[in-house]
Amino acid sequence: WSSDVCSSDLDLTPTTIENFQLLCDWIGSNLAIAKRYEDAQSERILDPEAGLLSAQLFDRQKKFLVKLAERVDFDLTMLIVGFEGEGELNRDEALTVGKIVAVAVGQWLRETDLAFQWLPVGRRFAVLLPATNSAGARLVMRKLKDDISMRLNVMADRVRLTFEIEELHRRERR
């Protein structure tokens, strides 16, 4: 490259520099907006599509309730609702499954029970059951299983419903 080529190609007029500065400012502000959106998504409480508490909130809420259960001494059980099947659910099917779980949870759970969208989205859901021992969780599981199975009618051939119960804290009987 000769110095003649470089100097003639670079037109560093005030207008060009101002345009470059405006472009950099625009890129910077859009990156800041994207970062704020990403932060807001990671801190959201509700999953607006399914109507359940968000997967991002689950770990914090679980840790809080376990500590509270240990301190105040109440039973705390977690129910995991899973969906297994052939291949992946498409986005619409995953949303439908989430809504089915939300309706069943709204029908059968108490105000103190918390239901979360869990990962992978549309495949697993977690329900925290404060003041509920394993026997009580099995009753809740049966009610949810019957309700969700009935509502899954269209996808029942492709999706198998699974449940797990995990005792997070057992009350010390005194």
PDB file of C-alpha atoms in Angstrom:
ATOM      1  CA  TRP A   1       0.000   0.000   0.000  1.00  0.00           C
ATOM      2  CA  SER A   2       1.313   3.331  -0.888  1.00  0.00           C
ATOM      3  CA  SER A   3       0.767   6.391   1.260  1.00  0.00           C
ATOM      4  CA  ASP A   4      -1.083   8.045  -1.669  1.00  0.00           C
ATOM      5  CA  VAL A   5      -3.776   5.346  -1.697  1.00  0.00           C
ATOM      6  CA  CYS A   6      -4.342   5.505   2.070  1.00  0.00           C
ATOM      7  CA  SER A   7      -4.608   9.250   2.338  1.00  0.00           C
ATOM      8  CA  SER A   8      -6.967   9.575  -0.619  1.00  0.00           C
ATOM      9  CA  ASP A   9      -9.310   6.815   0.677  1.00  0.00           C
ATOM     10  CA  LEU A  10      -9.678   8.297   4.154  1.00  0.00           C
ATOM     11  CA  ASP A  11     -11.897  11.347   4.096  1.00  0.00           C
ATOM     12  CA  LEU A  12     -11.631  12.571   7.679  1.00  0.00           C
ATOM     13  CA  THR A  13     -13.878  15.562   7.413  1.00  0.00           C
ATOM     14  CA  PRO A  14     -15.803  16.793  10.462  1.00  0.00           C
ATOM     15  CA  THR A  15     -19.024  15.337   9.027  1.00  0.00           C
ATOM     16  CA  THR A  16     -17.490  11.871   8.643  1.00  0.00           C
ATOM     17  CA  ILE A  17     -16.114  11.951  12.195  1.00  0.00           C
ATOM     18  CA  GLU A  18     -19.485  13.141  13.558  1.00  0.00           C
ATOM     19  CA  ASN A  19     -21.288  10.367  11.684  1.00  0.00           C
ATOM     20  CA  PHE A  20     -18.848   7.817  13.082  1.00  0.00           C
ATOM     21  CA  GLN A  21     -19.386   9.214  16.593  1.00  0.00           C
ATOM     22  CA  LEU A  22     -23.183   9.007  16.150  1.00  0.00           C
ATOM     23  CA  LEU A  23     -22.914   5.434  14.917  1.00  0.00           C
ATOM     24  CA  CYS A  24     -20.773   4.463  17.925  1.00  0.00           C
ATOM     25  CA  ASP A  25     -23.236   6.163  20.312  1.00  0.00           C
ATOM     26  CA  TRP A  26     -26.153   4.351  18.666  1.00  0.00           C
ATOM     27  CA  ILE A  27     -24.397   0.969  18.942  1.00  0.00           C
ATOM     28  CA  GLY A  28     -23.483   1.674  22.575  1.00  0.00           C
ATOM     29  CA  SER A  29     -27.024   2.647  23.538  1.00  0.00           C
ATOM     30  CA  ASN A  30     -28.471  -0.441  21.841  1.00  0.00           C
ATOM     31  CA  LEU A  31     -25.977  -2.665  23.666  1.00  0.00           C
ATOM     32  CA  ALA A  32     -27.003  -1.037  26.957  1.00  0.00           C
ATOM     33  CA  ILE A  33     -30.690  -1.628  26.154  1.00  0.00           C
ATOM     34  CA  ALA A  34     -29.974  -5.268  25.294  1.00  0.00           C
ATOM     35  CA  LYS A  35     -28.049  -5.710  28.566  1.00  0.00           C
ATOM     36  CA  ARG A  36     -30.932  -4.190  30.596  1.00  0.00           C
ATOM     37  CA  TYR A  37     -33.383  -6.524  28.821  1.00  0.00           C
ATOM     38  CA  GLU A  38     -31.166  -9.536  29.514  1.00  0.00           C
ATOM     39  CA  ASP A  39     -30.867  -8.531  33.195  1.00  0.00           C
ATOM     40  CA  ALA A  40     -34.634  -8.054  33.465  1.00  0.00           C
ATOM     41  CA  GLN A  41     -35.247 -11.495  31.923  1.00  0.00           C
ATOM     42  CA  SER A  42     -32.880 -13.145  34.396  1.00  0.00           C
ATOM     43  CA  GLU A  43     -34.654 -11.446  37.319  1.00  0.00           C
ATOM     44  CA  ARG A  44     -38.254 -11.922  36.231  1.00  0.00           C
ATOM     45  CA  ILE A  45     -40.645 -13.544  38.641  1.00  0.00           C
ATOM     46  CA  LEU A  46     -43.414 -14.779  36.362  1.00  0.00           C
ATOM     47  CA  ASP A  47     -43.179 -16.715  33.150  1.00  0.00           C
ATOM     48  CA  PRO A  48     -45.816 -14.783  31.207  1.00  0.00           C
ATOM     49  CA  GLU A  49     -46.424 -17.501  28.630  1.00  0.00           C
ATOM     50  CA  ALA A  50     -47.198 -20.344  31.045  1.00  0.00           C
ATOM     51  CA  GLY A  51     -48.494 -18.290  33.960  1.00  0.00           C
ATOM     52  CA  LEU A  52     -46.125 -20.005  36.388  1.00  0.00           C
ATOM     53  CA  LEU A  53     -43.244 -18.648  38.431  1.00  0.00           C
ATOM     54  CA  SER A  54     -40.081 -18.417  36.367  1.00  0.00           C
ATOM     55  CA  ALA A  55     -37.235 -20.904  36.246  1.00  0.00           C
ATOM     56  CA  GLN A  56     -34.879 -18.021  37.110  1.00  0.00           C
ATOM     57  CA  LEU A  57     -36.646 -17.520  40.458  1.00  0.00           C
ATOM     58  CA  PHE A  58     -36.721 -21.219  41.361  1.00  0.00           C
ATOM     59  CA  ASP A  59     -33.234 -21.668  42.843  1.00  0.00           C
ATOM     60  CA  ARG A  60     -33.451 -18.529  44.988  1.00  0.00           C
ATOM     61  CA  GLN A  61     -36.926 -19.396  46.262  1.00  0.00           C
ATOM     62  CA  LYS A  62     -35.983 -23.013  46.961  1.00  0.00           C
ATOM     63  CA  LYS A  63     -32.914 -21.974  48.982  1.00  0.00           C
ATOM     64  CA  PHE A  64     -34.979 -19.430  50.908  1.00  0.00           C
ATOM     65  CA  LEU A  65     -37.739 -21.920  51.747  1.00  0.00           C
ATOM     66  CA  VAL A  66     -35.268 -24.624  52.792  1.00  0.00           C
ATOM     67  CA  LYS A  67     -33.558 -22.195  55.187  1.00  0.00           C
ATOM     68  CA  LEU A  68     -36.932 -21.024  56.504  1.00  0.00           C
ATOM     69  CA  ALA A  69     -38.151 -24.620  56.956  1.00  0.00           C
ATOM     70  CA  GLU A  70     -34.991 -25.478  58.892  1.00  0.00           C
ATOM     71  CA  ARG A  71     -35.298 -22.398  61.087  1.00  0.00           C
ATOM     72  CA  VAL A  72     -39.058 -22.538  61.765  1.00  0.00           C
ATOM     73  CA  ASP A  73     -39.173 -26.344  61.467  1.00  0.00           C
ATOM     74  CA  PHE A  74     -41.865 -27.257  58.970  1.00  0.00           C
ATOM     75  CA  ASP A  75     -42.013 -29.940  56.307  1.00  0.00           C
ATOM     76  CA  LEU A  76     -40.993 -28.890  52.823  1.00  0.00           C
ATOM     77  CA  THR A  77     -41.418 -31.160  49.819  1.00  0.00           C
ATOM     78  CA  MET A  78     -40.722 -30.620  46.142  1.00  0.00           C
ATOM     79  CA  LEU A  79     -42.751 -32.248  43.415  1.00  0.00           C
ATOM     80  CA  ILE A  80     -41.167 -32.421  39.963  1.00  0.00           C
ATOM     81  CA  VAL A  81     -43.550 -32.802  37.041  1.00  0.00           C
ATOM     82  CA  GLY A  82     -41.822 -33.980  33.891  1.00  0.00           C
ATOM     83  CA  PHE A  83     -42.799 -34.709  30.319  1.00  0.00           C
ATOM     84  CA  GLU A  84     -40.893 -37.261  28.286  1.00  0.00           C
ATOM     85  CA  GLY A  85     -41.584 -38.349  24.781  1.00  0.00           C
ATOM     86  CA  GLU A  86     -40.458 -38.945  21.267  1.00  0.00           C
ATOM     87  CA  GLY A  87     -38.304 -36.065  20.060  1.00  0.00           C
ATOM     88  CA  GLU A  88     -38.580 -32.497  21.201  1.00  0.00           C
ATOM     89  CA  LEU A  89     -41.788 -30.613  21.743  1.00  0.00           C
ATOM     90  CA  ASN A  90     -42.101 -27.660  19.418  1.00  0.00           C
ATOM     91  CA  ARG A  91     -42.557 -24.186  20.926  1.00  0.00           C
ATOM     92  CA  ASP A  92     -46.369 -24.248  20.725  1.00  0.00           C
ATOM     93  CA  GLU A  93     -46.556 -27.690  22.336  1.00  0.00           C
ATOM     94  CA  ALA A  94     -44.195 -26.628  25.134  1.00  0.00           C
ATOM     95  CA  LEU A  95     -46.384 -23.563  25.772  1.00  0.00           C
ATOM     96  CA  THR A  96     -49.493 -25.756  25.788  1.00  0.00           C
ATOM     97  CA  VAL A  97     -47.913 -28.122  28.307  1.00  0.00           C
ATOM     98  CA  GLY A  98     -46.961 -25.160  30.520  1.00  0.00           C
ATOM     99  CA  LYS A  99     -50.510 -23.820  30.398  1.00  0.00           C
ATOM    100  CA  ILE A 100     -51.938 -27.258  31.209  1.00  0.00           C
ATOM    101  CA  VAL A 101     -49.693 -27.485  34.260  1.00  0.00           C
ATOM    102  CA  ALA A 102     -50.632 -23.933  35.302  1.00  0.00           C
ATOM    103  CA  VAL A 103     -54.364 -24.720  35.116  1.00  0.00           C
ATOM    104  CA  ALA A 104     -53.960 -27.957  37.103  1.00  0.00           C
ATOM    105  CA  VAL A 105     -51.819 -26.198  39.697  1.00  0.00           C
ATOM    106  CA  GLY A 106     -54.381 -23.415  40.007  1.00  0.00           C
ATOM    107  CA  GLN A 107     -57.084 -26.016  40.516  1.00  0.00           C
ATOM    108  CA  TRP A 108     -55.398 -28.164  43.162  1.00  0.00           C
ATOM    109  CA  LEU A 109     -52.690 -26.258  45.025  1.00  0.00           C
ATOM    110  CA  ARG A 110     -52.967 -24.048  48.101  1.00  0.00           C
ATOM    111  CA  GLU A 111     -52.053 -20.357  48.133  1.00  0.00           C
ATOM    112  CA  THR A 112     -48.771 -21.210  49.883  1.00  0.00           C
ATOM    113  CA  ASP A 113     -47.643 -23.747  47.263  1.00  0.00           C
ATOM    114  CA  LEU A 114     -45.370 -22.431  44.519  1.00  0.00           C
ATOM    115  CA  ALA A 115     -45.228 -23.786  40.979  1.00  0.00           C
ATOM    116  CA  PHE A 116     -42.311 -22.990  38.677  1.00  0.00           C
ATOM    117  CA  GLN A 117     -41.480 -23.413  35.029  1.00  0.00           C
ATOM    118  CA  TRP A 118     -38.221 -25.377  35.191  1.00  0.00           C
ATOM    119  CA  LEU A 119     -35.567 -26.283  32.703  1.00  0.00           C
ATOM    120  CA  PRO A 120     -35.815 -27.438  30.029  1.00  0.00           C
ATOM    121  CA  VAL A 121     -38.785 -25.154  29.453  1.00  0.00           C
ATOM    122  CA  GLY A 122     -41.955 -27.058  28.627  1.00  0.00           C
ATOM    123  CA  ARG A 123     -40.442 -30.350  29.806  1.00  0.00           C
ATOM    124  CA  ARG A 124     -40.104 -29.948  33.593  1.00  0.00           C
ATOM    125  CA  PHE A 125     -41.957 -28.077  36.290  1.00  0.00           C
ATOM    126  CA  ALA A 126     -41.195 -27.824  39.999  1.00  0.00           C
ATOM    127  CA  VAL A 127     -43.757 -27.396  42.759  1.00  0.00           C
ATOM    128  CA  LEU A 128     -42.620 -26.400  46.251  1.00  0.00           C
ATOM    129  CA  LEU A 129     -45.044 -27.626  48.916  1.00  0.00           C
ATOM    130  CA  PRO A 130     -44.422 -25.940  52.291  1.00  0.00           C
ATOM    131  CA  ALA A 131     -45.871 -27.659  55.364  1.00  0.00           C
ATOM    132  CA  THR A 132     -46.384 -30.828  53.306  1.00  0.00           C
ATOM    133  CA  ASN A 133     -44.712 -34.142  54.080  1.00  0.00           C
ATOM    134  CA  SER A 134     -44.075 -36.925  51.560  1.00  0.00           C
ATOM    135  CA  ALA A 135     -47.493 -38.519  52.149  1.00  0.00           C
ATOM    136  CA  GLY A 136     -49.223 -35.193  51.464  1.00  0.00           C
ATOM    137  CA  ALA A 137     -47.071 -34.692  48.363  1.00  0.00           C
ATOM    138  CA  ARG A 138     -48.199 -38.093  47.052  1.00  0.00           C
ATOM    139  CA  LEU A 139     -51.842 -36.954  47.386  1.00  0.00           C
ATOM    140  CA  VAL A 140     -51.053 -33.738  45.500  1.00  0.00           C
ATOM    141  CA  MET A 141     -49.197 -35.782  42.888  1.00  0.00           C
ATOM    142  CA  ARG A 142     -52.208 -38.026  42.268  1.00  0.00           C
ATOM    143  CA  LYS A 143     -54.550 -35.051  41.871  1.00  0.00           C
ATOM    144  CA  LEU A 144     -52.178 -33.272  39.493  1.00  0.00           C
ATOM    145  CA  LYS A 145     -51.477 -36.460  37.538  1.00  0.00           C
ATOM    146  CA  ASP A 146     -55.172 -37.131  36.968  1.00  0.00           C
ATOM    147  CA  ASP A 147     -55.908 -33.521  36.022  1.00  0.00           C
ATOM    148  CA  ILE A 148     -52.906 -33.073  33.699  1.00  0.00           C
ATOM    149  CA  SER A 149     -53.445 -36.480  32.045  1.00  0.00           C
ATOM    150  CA  MET A 150     -57.042 -35.540  31.279  1.00  0.00           C
ATOM    151  CA  ARG A 151     -56.004 -32.178  29.771  1.00  0.00           C
ATOM    152  CA  LEU A 152     -53.154 -33.663  27.693  1.00  0.00           C
ATOM    153  CA  ASN A 153     -55.625 -35.580  25.514  1.00  0.00           C
ATOM    154  CA  VAL A 154     -54.244 -34.401  22.149  1.00  0.00           C
ATOM    155  CA  MET A 155     -50.577 -34.970  23.003  1.00  0.00           C
ATOM    156  CA  ALA A 156     -51.027 -38.065  25.191  1.00  0.00           C
ATOM    157  CA  ASP A 157     -49.649 -40.369  22.494  1.00  0.00           C
ATOM    158  CA  ARG A 158     -46.431 -38.311  22.187  1.00  0.00           C
ATOM    159  CA  VAL A 159     -45.823 -37.283  25.785  1.00  0.00           C
ATOM    160  CA  ARG A 160     -45.396 -39.395  28.909  1.00  0.00           C
ATOM    161  CA  LEU A 161     -46.042 -37.735  32.259  1.00  0.00           C
ATOM    162  CA  THR A 162     -43.520 -38.342  35.074  1.00  0.00           C
ATOM    163  CA  PHE A 163     -43.457 -37.291  38.710  1.00  0.00           C
ATOM    164  CA  GLU A 164     -40.720 -37.224  41.332  1.00  0.00           C
ATOM    165  CA  ILE A 165     -41.056 -36.308  44.993  1.00  0.00           C
ATOM    166  CA  GLU A 166     -38.087 -34.914  46.897  1.00  0.00           C
ATOM    167  CA  GLU A 167     -38.229 -34.199  50.610  1.00  0.00           C
ATOM    168  CA  LEU A 168     -36.295 -30.954  51.139  1.00  0.00           C
ATOM    169  CA  HIS A 169     -36.833 -30.748  54.899  1.00  0.00           C
ATOM    170  CA  ARG A 170     -38.551 -33.028  57.375  1.00  0.00           C
ATOM    171  CA  ARG A 171     -40.084 -31.471  60.447  1.00  0.00           C
ATOM    172  CA  GLU A 172     -38.656 -32.726  63.719  1.00  0.00           C
ATOM    173  CA  ARG A 173     -41.619 -34.209  65.563  1.00  0.00           C
ATOM    174  CA  ARG A 174     -41.606 -33.116  69.191  1.00  0.00           C
TER     175      ARG A 174
END
